[in-house]
Coordinates of C-alpha atoms in Angstrom, one line a residue:
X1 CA 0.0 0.0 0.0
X2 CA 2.7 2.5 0.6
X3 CA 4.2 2.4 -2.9
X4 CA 0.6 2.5 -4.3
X5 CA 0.2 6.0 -1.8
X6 CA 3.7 7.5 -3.1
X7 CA 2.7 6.6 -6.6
X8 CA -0.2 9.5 -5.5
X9 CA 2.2 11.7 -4.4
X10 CA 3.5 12.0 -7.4
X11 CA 0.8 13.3 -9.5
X12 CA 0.9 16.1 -7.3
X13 CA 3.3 19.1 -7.9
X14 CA 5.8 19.8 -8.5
X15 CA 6.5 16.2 -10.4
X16 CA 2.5 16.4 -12.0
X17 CA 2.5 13.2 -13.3
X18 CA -1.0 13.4 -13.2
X19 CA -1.8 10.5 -14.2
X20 CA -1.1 8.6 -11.8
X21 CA -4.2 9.5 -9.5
X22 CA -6.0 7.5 -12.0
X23 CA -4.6 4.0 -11.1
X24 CA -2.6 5.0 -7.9
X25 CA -5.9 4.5 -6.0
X26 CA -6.6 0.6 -6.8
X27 CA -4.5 -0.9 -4.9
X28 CA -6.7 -0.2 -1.6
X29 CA -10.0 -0.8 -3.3
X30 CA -8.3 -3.9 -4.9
X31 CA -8.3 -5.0 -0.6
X32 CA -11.2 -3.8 0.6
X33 CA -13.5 -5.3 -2.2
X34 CA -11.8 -8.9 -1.1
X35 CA -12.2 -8.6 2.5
X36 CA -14.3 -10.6 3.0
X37 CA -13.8 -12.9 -0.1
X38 CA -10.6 -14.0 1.4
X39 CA -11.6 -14.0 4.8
X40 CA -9.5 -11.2 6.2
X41 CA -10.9 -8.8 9.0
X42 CA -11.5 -4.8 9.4
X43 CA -7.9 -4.0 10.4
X44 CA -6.1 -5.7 7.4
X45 CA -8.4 -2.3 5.4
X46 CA -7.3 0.0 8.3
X47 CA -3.8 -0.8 8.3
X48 CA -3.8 -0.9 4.5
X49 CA -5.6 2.7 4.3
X50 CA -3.0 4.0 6.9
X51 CA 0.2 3.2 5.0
X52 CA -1.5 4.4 1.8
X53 CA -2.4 7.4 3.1
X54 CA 1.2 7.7 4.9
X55 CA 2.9 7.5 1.2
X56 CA 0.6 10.2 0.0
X57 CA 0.2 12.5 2.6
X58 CA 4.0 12.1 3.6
X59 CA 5.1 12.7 0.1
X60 CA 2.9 15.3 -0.7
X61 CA 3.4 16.9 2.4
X62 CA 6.9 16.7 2.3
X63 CA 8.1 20.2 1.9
X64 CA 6.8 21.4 5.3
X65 CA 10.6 19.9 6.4
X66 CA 11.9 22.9 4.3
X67 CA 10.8 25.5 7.6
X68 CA 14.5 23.8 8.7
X69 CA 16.7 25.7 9.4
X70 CA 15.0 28.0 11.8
X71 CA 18.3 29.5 13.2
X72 CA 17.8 32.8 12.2
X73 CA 14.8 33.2 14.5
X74 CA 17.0 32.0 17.1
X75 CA 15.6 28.4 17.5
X76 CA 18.9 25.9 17.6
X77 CA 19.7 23.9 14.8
X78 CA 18.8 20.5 16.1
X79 CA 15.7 21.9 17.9
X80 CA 14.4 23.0 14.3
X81 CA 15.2 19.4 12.7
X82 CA 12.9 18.3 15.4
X83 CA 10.0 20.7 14.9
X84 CA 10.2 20.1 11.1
X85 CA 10.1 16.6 11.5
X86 CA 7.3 16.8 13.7
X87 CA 5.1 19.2 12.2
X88 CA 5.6 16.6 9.1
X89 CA 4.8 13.8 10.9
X90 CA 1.6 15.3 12.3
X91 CA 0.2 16.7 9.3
X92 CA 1.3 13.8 7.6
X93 CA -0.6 11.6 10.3
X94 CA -3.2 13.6 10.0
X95 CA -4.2 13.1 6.3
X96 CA -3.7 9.2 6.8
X97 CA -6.1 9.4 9.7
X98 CA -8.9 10.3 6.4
X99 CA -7.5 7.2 4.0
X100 CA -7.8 5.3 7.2
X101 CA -11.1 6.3 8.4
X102 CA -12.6 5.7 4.7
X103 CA -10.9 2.2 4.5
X104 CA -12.3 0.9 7.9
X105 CA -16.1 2.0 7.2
X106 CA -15.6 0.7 3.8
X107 CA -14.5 -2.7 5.6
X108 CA -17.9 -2.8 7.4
X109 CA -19.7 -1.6 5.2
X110 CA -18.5 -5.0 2.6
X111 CA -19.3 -7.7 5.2
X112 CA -22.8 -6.7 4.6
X113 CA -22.1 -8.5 1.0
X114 CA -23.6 -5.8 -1.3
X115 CA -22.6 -5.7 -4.6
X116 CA -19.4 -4.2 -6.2
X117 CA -21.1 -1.3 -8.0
X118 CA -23.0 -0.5 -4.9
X119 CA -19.6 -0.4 -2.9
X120 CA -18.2 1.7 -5.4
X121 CA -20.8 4.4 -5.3
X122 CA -20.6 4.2 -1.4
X123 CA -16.7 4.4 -1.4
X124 CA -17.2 7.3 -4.0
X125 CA -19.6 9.0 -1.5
X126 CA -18.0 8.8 1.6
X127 CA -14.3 9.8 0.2
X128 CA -16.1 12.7 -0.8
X129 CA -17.9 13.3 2.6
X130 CA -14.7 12.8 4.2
X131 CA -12.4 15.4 2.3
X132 CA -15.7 17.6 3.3
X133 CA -15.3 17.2 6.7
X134 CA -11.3 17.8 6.6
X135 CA -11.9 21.2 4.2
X136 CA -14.3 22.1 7.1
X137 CA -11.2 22.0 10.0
X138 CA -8.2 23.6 10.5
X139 CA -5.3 21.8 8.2
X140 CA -6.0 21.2 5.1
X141 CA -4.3 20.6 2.0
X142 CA -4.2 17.8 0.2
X143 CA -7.7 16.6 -1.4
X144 CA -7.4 13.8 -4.3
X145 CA -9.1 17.0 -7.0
X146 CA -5.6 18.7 -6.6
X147 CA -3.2 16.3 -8.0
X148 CA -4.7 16.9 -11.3
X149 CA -3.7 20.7 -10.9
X150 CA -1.9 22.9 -12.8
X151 CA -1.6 19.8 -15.8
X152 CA -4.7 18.5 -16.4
X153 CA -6.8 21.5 -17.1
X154 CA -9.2 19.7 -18.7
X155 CA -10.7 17.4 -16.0
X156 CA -10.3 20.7 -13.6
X157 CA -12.7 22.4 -15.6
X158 CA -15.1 19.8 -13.3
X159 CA -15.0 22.2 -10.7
X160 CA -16.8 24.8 -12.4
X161 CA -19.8 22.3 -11.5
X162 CA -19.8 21.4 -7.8
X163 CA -16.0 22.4 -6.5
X164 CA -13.1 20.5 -6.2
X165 CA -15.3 17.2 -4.9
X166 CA -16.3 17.0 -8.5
X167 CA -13.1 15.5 -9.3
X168 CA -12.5 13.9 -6.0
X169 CA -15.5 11.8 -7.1
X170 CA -14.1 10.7 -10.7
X171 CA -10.8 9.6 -9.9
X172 CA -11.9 7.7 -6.7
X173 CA -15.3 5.9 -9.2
X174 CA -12.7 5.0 -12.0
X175 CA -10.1 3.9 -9.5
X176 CA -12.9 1.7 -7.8
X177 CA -14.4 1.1 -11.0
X178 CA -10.5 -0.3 -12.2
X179 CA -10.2 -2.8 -8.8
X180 CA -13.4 -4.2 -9.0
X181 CA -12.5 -5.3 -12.4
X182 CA -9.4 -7.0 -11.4
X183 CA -10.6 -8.5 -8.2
X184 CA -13.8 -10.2 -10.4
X185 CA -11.2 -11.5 -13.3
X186 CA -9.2 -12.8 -10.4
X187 CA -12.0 -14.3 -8.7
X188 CA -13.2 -15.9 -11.8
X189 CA -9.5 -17.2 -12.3
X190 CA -9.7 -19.0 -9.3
X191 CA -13.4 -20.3 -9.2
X192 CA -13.1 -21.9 -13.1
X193 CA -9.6 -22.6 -12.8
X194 CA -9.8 -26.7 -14.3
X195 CA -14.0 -26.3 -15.2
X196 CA -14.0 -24.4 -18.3
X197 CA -17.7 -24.0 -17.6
X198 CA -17.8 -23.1 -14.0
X199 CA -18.3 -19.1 -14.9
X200 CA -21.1 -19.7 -17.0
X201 CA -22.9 -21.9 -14.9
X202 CA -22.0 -19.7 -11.5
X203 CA -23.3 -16.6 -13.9
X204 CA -26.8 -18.6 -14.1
X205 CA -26.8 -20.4 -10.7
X206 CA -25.0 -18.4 -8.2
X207 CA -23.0 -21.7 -7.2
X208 CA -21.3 -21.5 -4.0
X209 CA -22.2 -18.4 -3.2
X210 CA -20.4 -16.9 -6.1
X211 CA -22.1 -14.2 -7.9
X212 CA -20.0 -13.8 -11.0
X213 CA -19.9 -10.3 -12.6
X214 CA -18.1 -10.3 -16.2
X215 CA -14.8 -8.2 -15.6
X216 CA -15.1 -6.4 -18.7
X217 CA -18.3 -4.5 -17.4
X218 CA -16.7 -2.7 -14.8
X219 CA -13.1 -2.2 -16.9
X220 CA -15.9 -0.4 -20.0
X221 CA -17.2 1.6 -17.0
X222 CA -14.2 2.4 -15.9
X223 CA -13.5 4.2 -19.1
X224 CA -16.3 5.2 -20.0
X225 CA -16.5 7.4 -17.1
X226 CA -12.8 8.7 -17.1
X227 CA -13.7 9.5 -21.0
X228 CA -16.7 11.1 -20.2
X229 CA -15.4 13.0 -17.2
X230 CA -12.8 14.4 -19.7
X231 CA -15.2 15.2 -22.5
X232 CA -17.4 17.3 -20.3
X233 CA -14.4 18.8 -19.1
X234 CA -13.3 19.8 -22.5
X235 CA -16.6 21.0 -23.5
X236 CA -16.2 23.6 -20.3
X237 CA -12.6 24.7 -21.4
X238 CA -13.6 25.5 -24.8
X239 CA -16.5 27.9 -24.2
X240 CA -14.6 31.4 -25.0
X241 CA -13.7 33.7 -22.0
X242 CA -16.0 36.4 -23.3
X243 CA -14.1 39.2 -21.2
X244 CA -15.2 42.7 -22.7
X245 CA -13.0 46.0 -22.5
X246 CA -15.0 48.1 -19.9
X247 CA -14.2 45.4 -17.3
X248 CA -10.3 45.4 -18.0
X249 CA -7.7 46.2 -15.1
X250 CA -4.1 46.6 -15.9
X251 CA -2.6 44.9 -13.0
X252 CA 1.3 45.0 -11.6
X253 CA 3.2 42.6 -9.4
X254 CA 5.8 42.9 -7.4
X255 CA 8.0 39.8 -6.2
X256 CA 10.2 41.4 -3.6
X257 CA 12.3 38.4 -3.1
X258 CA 13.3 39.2 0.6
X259 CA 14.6 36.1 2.2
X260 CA 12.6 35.0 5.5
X261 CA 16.2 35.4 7.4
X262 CA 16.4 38.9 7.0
X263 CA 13.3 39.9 6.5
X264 CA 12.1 40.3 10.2
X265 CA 15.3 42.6 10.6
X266 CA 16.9 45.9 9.6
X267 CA 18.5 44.9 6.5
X268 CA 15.2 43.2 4.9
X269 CA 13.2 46.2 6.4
X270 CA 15.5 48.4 4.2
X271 CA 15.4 46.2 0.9
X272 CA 12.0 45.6 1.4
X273 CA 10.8 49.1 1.3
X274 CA 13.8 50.4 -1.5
X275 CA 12.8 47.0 -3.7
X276 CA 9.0 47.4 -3.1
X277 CA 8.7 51.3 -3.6
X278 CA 11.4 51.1 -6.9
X279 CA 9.2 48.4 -8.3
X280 CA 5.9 50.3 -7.6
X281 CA 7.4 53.4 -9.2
X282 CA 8.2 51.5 -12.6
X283 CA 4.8 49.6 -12.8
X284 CA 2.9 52.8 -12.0
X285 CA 5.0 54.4 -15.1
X286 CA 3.5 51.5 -17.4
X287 CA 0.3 52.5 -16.7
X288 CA -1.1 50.1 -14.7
X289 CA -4.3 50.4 -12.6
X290 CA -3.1 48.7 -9.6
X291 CA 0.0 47.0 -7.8
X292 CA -0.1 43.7 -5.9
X293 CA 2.9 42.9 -3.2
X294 CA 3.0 39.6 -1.6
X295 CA 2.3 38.5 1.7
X296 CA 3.6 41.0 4.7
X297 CA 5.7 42.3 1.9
X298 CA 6.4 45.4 4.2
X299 CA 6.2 43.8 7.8
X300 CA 5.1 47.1 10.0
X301 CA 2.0 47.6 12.2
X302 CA 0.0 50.0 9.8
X303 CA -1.8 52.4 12.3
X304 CA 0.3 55.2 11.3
X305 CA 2.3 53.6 8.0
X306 CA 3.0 57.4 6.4
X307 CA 5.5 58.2 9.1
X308 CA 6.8 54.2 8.9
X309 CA 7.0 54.2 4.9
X310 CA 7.6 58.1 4.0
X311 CA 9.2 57.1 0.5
X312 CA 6.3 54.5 -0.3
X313 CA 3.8 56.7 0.6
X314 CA 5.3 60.0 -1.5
X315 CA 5.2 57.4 -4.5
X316 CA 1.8 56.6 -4.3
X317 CA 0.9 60.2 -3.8
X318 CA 3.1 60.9 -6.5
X319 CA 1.9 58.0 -9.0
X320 CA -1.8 58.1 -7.5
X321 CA -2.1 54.6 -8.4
X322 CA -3.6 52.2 -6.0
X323 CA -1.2 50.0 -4.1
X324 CA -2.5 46.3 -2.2
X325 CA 0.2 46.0 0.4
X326 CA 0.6 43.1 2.6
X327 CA 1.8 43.9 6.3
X328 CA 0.3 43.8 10.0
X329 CA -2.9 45.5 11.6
X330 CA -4.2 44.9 14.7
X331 CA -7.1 43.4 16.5
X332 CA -7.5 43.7 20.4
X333 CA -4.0 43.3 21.4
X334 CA -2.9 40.8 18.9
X335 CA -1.8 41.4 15.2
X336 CA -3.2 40.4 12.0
X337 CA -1.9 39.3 8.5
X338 CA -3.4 41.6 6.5
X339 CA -3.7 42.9 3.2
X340 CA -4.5 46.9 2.5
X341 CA -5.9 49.0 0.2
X342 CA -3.7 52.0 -0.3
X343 CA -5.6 54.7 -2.6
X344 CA -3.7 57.3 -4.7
X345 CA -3.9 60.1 -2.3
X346 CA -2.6 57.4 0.4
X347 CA -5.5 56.9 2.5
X348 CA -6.4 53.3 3.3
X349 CA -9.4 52.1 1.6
X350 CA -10.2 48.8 2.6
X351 CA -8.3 46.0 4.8
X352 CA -8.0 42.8 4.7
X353 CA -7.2 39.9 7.6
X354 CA -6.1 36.8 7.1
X355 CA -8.8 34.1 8.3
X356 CA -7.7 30.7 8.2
X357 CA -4.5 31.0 9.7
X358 CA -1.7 28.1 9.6
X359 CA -1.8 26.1 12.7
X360 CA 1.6 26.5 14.9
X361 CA 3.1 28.7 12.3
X362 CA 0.4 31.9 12.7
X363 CA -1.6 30.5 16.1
X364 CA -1.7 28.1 18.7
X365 CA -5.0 25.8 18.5
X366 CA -6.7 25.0 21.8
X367 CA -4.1 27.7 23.7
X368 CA -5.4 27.2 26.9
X369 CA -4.7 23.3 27.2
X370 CA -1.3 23.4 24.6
X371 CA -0.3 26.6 24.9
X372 CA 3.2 25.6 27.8
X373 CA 3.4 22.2 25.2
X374 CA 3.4 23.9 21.9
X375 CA 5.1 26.8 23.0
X376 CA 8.3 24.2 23.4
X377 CA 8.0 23.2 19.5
X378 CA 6.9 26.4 18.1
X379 CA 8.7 30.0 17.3
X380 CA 6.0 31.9 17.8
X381 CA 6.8 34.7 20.5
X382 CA 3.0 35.8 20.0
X383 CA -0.1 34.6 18.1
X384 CA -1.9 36.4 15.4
X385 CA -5.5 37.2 15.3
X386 CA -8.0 35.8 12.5
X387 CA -10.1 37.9 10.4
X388 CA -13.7 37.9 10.4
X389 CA -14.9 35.2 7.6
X390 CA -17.5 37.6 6.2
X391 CA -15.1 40.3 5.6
X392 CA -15.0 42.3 2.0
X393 CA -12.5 43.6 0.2
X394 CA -12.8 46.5 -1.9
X395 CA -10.0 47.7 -4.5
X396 CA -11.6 50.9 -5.6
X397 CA -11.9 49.1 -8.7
X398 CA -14.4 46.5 -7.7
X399 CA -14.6 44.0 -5.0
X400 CA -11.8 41.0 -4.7
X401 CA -12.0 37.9 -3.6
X402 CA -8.6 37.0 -1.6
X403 CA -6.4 34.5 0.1
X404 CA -3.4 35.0 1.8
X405 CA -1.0 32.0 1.5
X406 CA -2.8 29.2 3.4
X407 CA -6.4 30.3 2.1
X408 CA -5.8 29.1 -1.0
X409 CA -6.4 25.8 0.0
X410 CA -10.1 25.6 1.3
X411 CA -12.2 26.3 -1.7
X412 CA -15.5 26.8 0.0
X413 CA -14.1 30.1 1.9
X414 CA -13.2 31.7 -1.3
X415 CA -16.9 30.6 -3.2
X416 CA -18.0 32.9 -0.1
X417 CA -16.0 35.7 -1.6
X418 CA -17.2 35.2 -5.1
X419 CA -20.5 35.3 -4.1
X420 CA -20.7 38.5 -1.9
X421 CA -19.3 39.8 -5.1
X422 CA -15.4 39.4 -6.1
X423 CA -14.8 40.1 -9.4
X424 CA -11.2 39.6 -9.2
X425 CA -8.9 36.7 -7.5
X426 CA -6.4 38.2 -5.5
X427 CA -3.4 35.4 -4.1
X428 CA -0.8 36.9 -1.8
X429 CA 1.6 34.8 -0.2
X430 CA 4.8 34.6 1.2
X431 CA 6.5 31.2 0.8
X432 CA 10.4 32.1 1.3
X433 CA 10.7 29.5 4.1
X434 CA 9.7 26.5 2.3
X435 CA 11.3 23.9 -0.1
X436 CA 10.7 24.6 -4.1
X437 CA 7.8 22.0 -4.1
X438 CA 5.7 24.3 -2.0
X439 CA 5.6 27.3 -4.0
X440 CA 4.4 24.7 -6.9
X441 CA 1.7 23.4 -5.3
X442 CA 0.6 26.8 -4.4
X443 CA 0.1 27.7 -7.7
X444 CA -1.8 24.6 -8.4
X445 CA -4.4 25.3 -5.5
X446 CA -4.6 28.7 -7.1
X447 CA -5.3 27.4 -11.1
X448 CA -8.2 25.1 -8.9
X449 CA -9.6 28.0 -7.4
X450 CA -9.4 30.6 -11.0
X451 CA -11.5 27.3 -12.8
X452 CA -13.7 26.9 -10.0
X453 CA -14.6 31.1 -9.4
X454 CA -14.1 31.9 -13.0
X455 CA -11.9 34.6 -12.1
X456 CA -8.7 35.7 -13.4
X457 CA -6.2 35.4 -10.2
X458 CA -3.2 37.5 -9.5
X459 CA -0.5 35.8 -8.0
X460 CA 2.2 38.0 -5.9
X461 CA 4.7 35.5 -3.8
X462 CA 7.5 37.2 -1.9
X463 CA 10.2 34.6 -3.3
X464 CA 7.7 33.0 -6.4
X465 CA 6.2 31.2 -7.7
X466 CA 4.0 34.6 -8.8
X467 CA 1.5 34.6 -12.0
X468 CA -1.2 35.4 -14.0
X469 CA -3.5 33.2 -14.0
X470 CA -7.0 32.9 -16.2
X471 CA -10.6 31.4 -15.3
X472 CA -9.7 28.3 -17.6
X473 CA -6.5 27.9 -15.2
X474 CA -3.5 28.3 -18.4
X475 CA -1.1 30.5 -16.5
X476 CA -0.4 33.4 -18.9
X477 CA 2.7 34.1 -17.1
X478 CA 4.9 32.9 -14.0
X479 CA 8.1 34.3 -12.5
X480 CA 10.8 32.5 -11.2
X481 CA 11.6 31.8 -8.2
X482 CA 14.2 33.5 -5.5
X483 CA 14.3 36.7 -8.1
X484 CA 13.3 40.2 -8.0
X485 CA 10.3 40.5 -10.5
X486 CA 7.9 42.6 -11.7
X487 CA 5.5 42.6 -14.2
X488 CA 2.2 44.1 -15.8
X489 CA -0.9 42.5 -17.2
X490 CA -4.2 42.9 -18.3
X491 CA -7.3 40.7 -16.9
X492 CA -10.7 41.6 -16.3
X493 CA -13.2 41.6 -13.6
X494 CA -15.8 39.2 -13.8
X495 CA -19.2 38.8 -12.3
X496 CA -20.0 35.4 -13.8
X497 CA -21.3 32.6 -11.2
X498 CA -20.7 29.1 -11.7
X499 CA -22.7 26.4 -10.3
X500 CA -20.3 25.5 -7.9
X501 CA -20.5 29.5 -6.8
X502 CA -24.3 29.5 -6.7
X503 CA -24.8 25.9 -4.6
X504 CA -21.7 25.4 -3.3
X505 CA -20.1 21.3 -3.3
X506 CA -23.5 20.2 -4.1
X507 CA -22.3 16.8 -5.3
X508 CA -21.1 15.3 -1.9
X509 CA -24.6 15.3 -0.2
X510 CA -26.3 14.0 -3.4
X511 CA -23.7 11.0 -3.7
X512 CA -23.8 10.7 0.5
X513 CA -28.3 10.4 -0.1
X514 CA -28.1 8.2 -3.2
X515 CA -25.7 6.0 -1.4
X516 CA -27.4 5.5 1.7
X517 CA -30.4 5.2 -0.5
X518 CA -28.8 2.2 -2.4
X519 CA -27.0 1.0 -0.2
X520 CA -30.5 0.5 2.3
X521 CA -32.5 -1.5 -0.8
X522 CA -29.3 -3.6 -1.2
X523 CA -29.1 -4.7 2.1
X524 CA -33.0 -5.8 2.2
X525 CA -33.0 -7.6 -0.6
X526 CA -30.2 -9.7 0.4
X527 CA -31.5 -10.2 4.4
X528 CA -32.4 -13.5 4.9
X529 CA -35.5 -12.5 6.1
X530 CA -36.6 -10.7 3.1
X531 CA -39.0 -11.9 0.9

């Protein structure tokens, strides 16, 4: 089971080999469709779903280790190995905990003997239902939908309909779809192995129990969804854009590139403000309407900025184009990660905070029982303050939708934004202290969410990856990473809604209804006692 779970890792960025997810996924249902066939019990599926979801999660997950070394916020070298390994570990644990979960209700679920297509549409349903309930928490990442992103924009296009569980759905049916085909061809190896005409008559009969289901059926399923799945997809990614001039915004980024070791200090304080006030200066002279910086791009508390940032602030007064500058503001007596609307006469328009903020790395969760604990195995000299979820963003160019760094992830939150009316898909992020694969799948998260809004999304990352990115997710441009970058671009506001913006991820309670719907007629008919 591990390889089967690594072999999902790696359709996730930044290798993409996409494909994958398509097979990667048969190897568990290949063992919890013969539970019971081969007489093993529910903790064969548990322990199988835990190592599976180890190799994905683990791999996936893997470039949380890059927060090592943590020297230069004055944590000892060994003490960081051990808080990167940990952190990795428990988030790492954490996603297994779903792939484990899934596998052990599956397990019960088979000992009630219903058949393989049923199973499939319950396994389908309840993966779903599960990557719902994780979205819903705290940490979250990794859901099945986003090894397909940034590659595979076709079968992304899927979660125009009903959100990322849209493709969640297909690859677990054709991966089910897959194992139940090989577990019936290996079943009928074994049952007509010397009787030619044991399959036939066991098709007919039902001899010894043995309900025999042609292979074939399930492997033409199998593919005829995954085709399908694509074709729709297609059909959604060739509809034109439709964007018309009045709604066009000439949009400049800045990628300040200020590592995270100085960048809490003097020295980034000084390049930070010379790089991000230079860069403004020069997009503002190509004409553009407004300027994204990443994530805390200038890292003061912003109650009185125009004495902390004189220069930055006689440049926008000077250029009177509007700036959306990441730093801190405060709520009570804790700071916030927030993103600000700077007008061109300097006065602050609108503020953003940061809502779903990274556990250990921006907040401690459940302070009052872990707060001496976690305190031992996190940097954090103080904890920030969430923003309020129904919170609007205005650019003085229309209203945003945004997500800074972590946000990008849960897919819901952002629908919110599109539907209190975001025209535009703001992604701010920081980045610097991770390895190169997180800043990939950053960008991937952030093609999901462009598909799924039908927005065009500005990227700015402090150290990259930053883009442009259209609502049929091709990434029109992309910087490099660890280099000073700027660049201009047209997009356009949007005020389209999708299905998935208008209902939400209404295809995980359908599937959860029609599978406990099935599922209940399946398991009367086959009771003894029924008639």
């Amino acid at each position: 089971m591990l390889p089967s779970g690594i072999l999902m890792g790696l359709a996730t960025a930044p290798v993409g080999a996409w494909w994958l997810a398509w097979v990667a996924l048969v190897p568990l249902w290949a063992i919890v469709l013969q539970l019971k066939r081969h007489g093993r019990l529910w903790w064969h599926a548990s322990l199988a779903g835990l190592l599976w979801g180890i190799g994905y999660h683990g791999l996936a997950l893997f470039w949380i280790t890059g927060i090592h070394p943590m020297t230069w916020l004055g944590v000892p070298w060994l003490a960081s190995l051990a808080i990167a390994l940990v952190c990795w570990v428990i988030i790492t644990l954490w996603g297994a905990l779903l792939v484990t979960l899934w596998a052990v209700v599956m397990s019960r679920l088979q000992s009630s003997h219903p058949a393989s297509w049923v199973l499939i549409l319950l396994g389908t349903a309840l993966w779903c239902g599960l990557e719902w309930a994780w979205s819903s928490g705290v940490l979250w990442w990794t859901s099945l939908s986003y090894t397909q992103s940034p590659h595979n924009l076709v079968i992304l296009q899927l979660g125009q309909l009903s959100g990322p569980a849209t493709i969640t759905a297909a690859i677990v049916a054709v991966n089910g779809l897959l194992a139940a085909a090989w577990t019936e061809f290996c079943s009928l190896s074994t049952v007509s192995k010397g009787n030619p005409d044991y399959a036939s008559s066991a098709y007919r009969n039902g001899a010894a129990g043995y309900r025999y289901r042609p292979p074939q059926s399930f492997f033409i399923a199998a593919v005829v969804l995954c085709c399908s799945a694509h074709l729709i997809g297609f059909w959604l990614y060739s509809r034109p854009l439709a964007d018309t001039p009045s709604m066009a915004v000439r949009a400049g980024i800045i990628q300040g590139n200020i590592p995270n070791t100085i960048k809490l200090f003097s020295e980034g304080w000084r390049r930070a403000i010379a790089g991000y006030t230079d860069g403004y200066t020069q997009l503002a002279a190509q004409g553009v309407d407004l300027v994204l910086t990443p994530e805390t791009a200038l890292p003061f508390l912003w109650t009185q900025p125009q004495d902390a940032l004189p220069t930055l602030y006689q440049a926008i007064r000077t250029q009177g184009v509007t700036a959306l500058v990441g730093g801190f503001g405060e709520r009570g007596d804790r700071l916030t990660n927030s993103l600000f609307t700077i007008t061109g006469d300097g006065t602050i328009l609108s503020r953003y905070d940061k809502v779903k903020l990274v556990p250990l790395g921006e907040y401690i969760p459940f302070e009052a029982l872990l707060s001496r604990l976690v305190s031992r195995l996190s940097p954090l000299d103080s904890q920030l303050a969430a923003g309020e979820p129904t919170q609007q963003f205005e650019t003085g160019l229309g209203r945003a939708i945004v997500s800074i760094c972590y946000e990008s992830a849960f897919a819901n939150y952002l629908r919110q934004q599109a539907t209190a009316g975001g025209e535009l898909f703001l992604s701010a992020a920081n980045n610097a202290h991770y390895s190169p694969a997180m800043p990939a799948q950053h960008h991937a998260q952030d093609v999901q969410r462009a598909i799924e809004l039908d927005r065009w999304a500005i990227r700015a990352a402090n150290t990259g990856y930053s883009g442009i990115v259209d609502p049929h997710g091709n990434t029109r441009w992309i910087s490099h990473l660890n280099t000073y970058a700027l660049h201009a671009a047209t997009v356009y506001r949007r005020q389209t809604r999708t299905l998935y913006v208008r209902w939400g991820d209404w295809l995980t309670p359908v599937l959860l209804v029609l599978a406990a719907g099935v599922g209940g007629i399946q398991v009367i008919r086959t009771s003894p006692d029924s008639v």
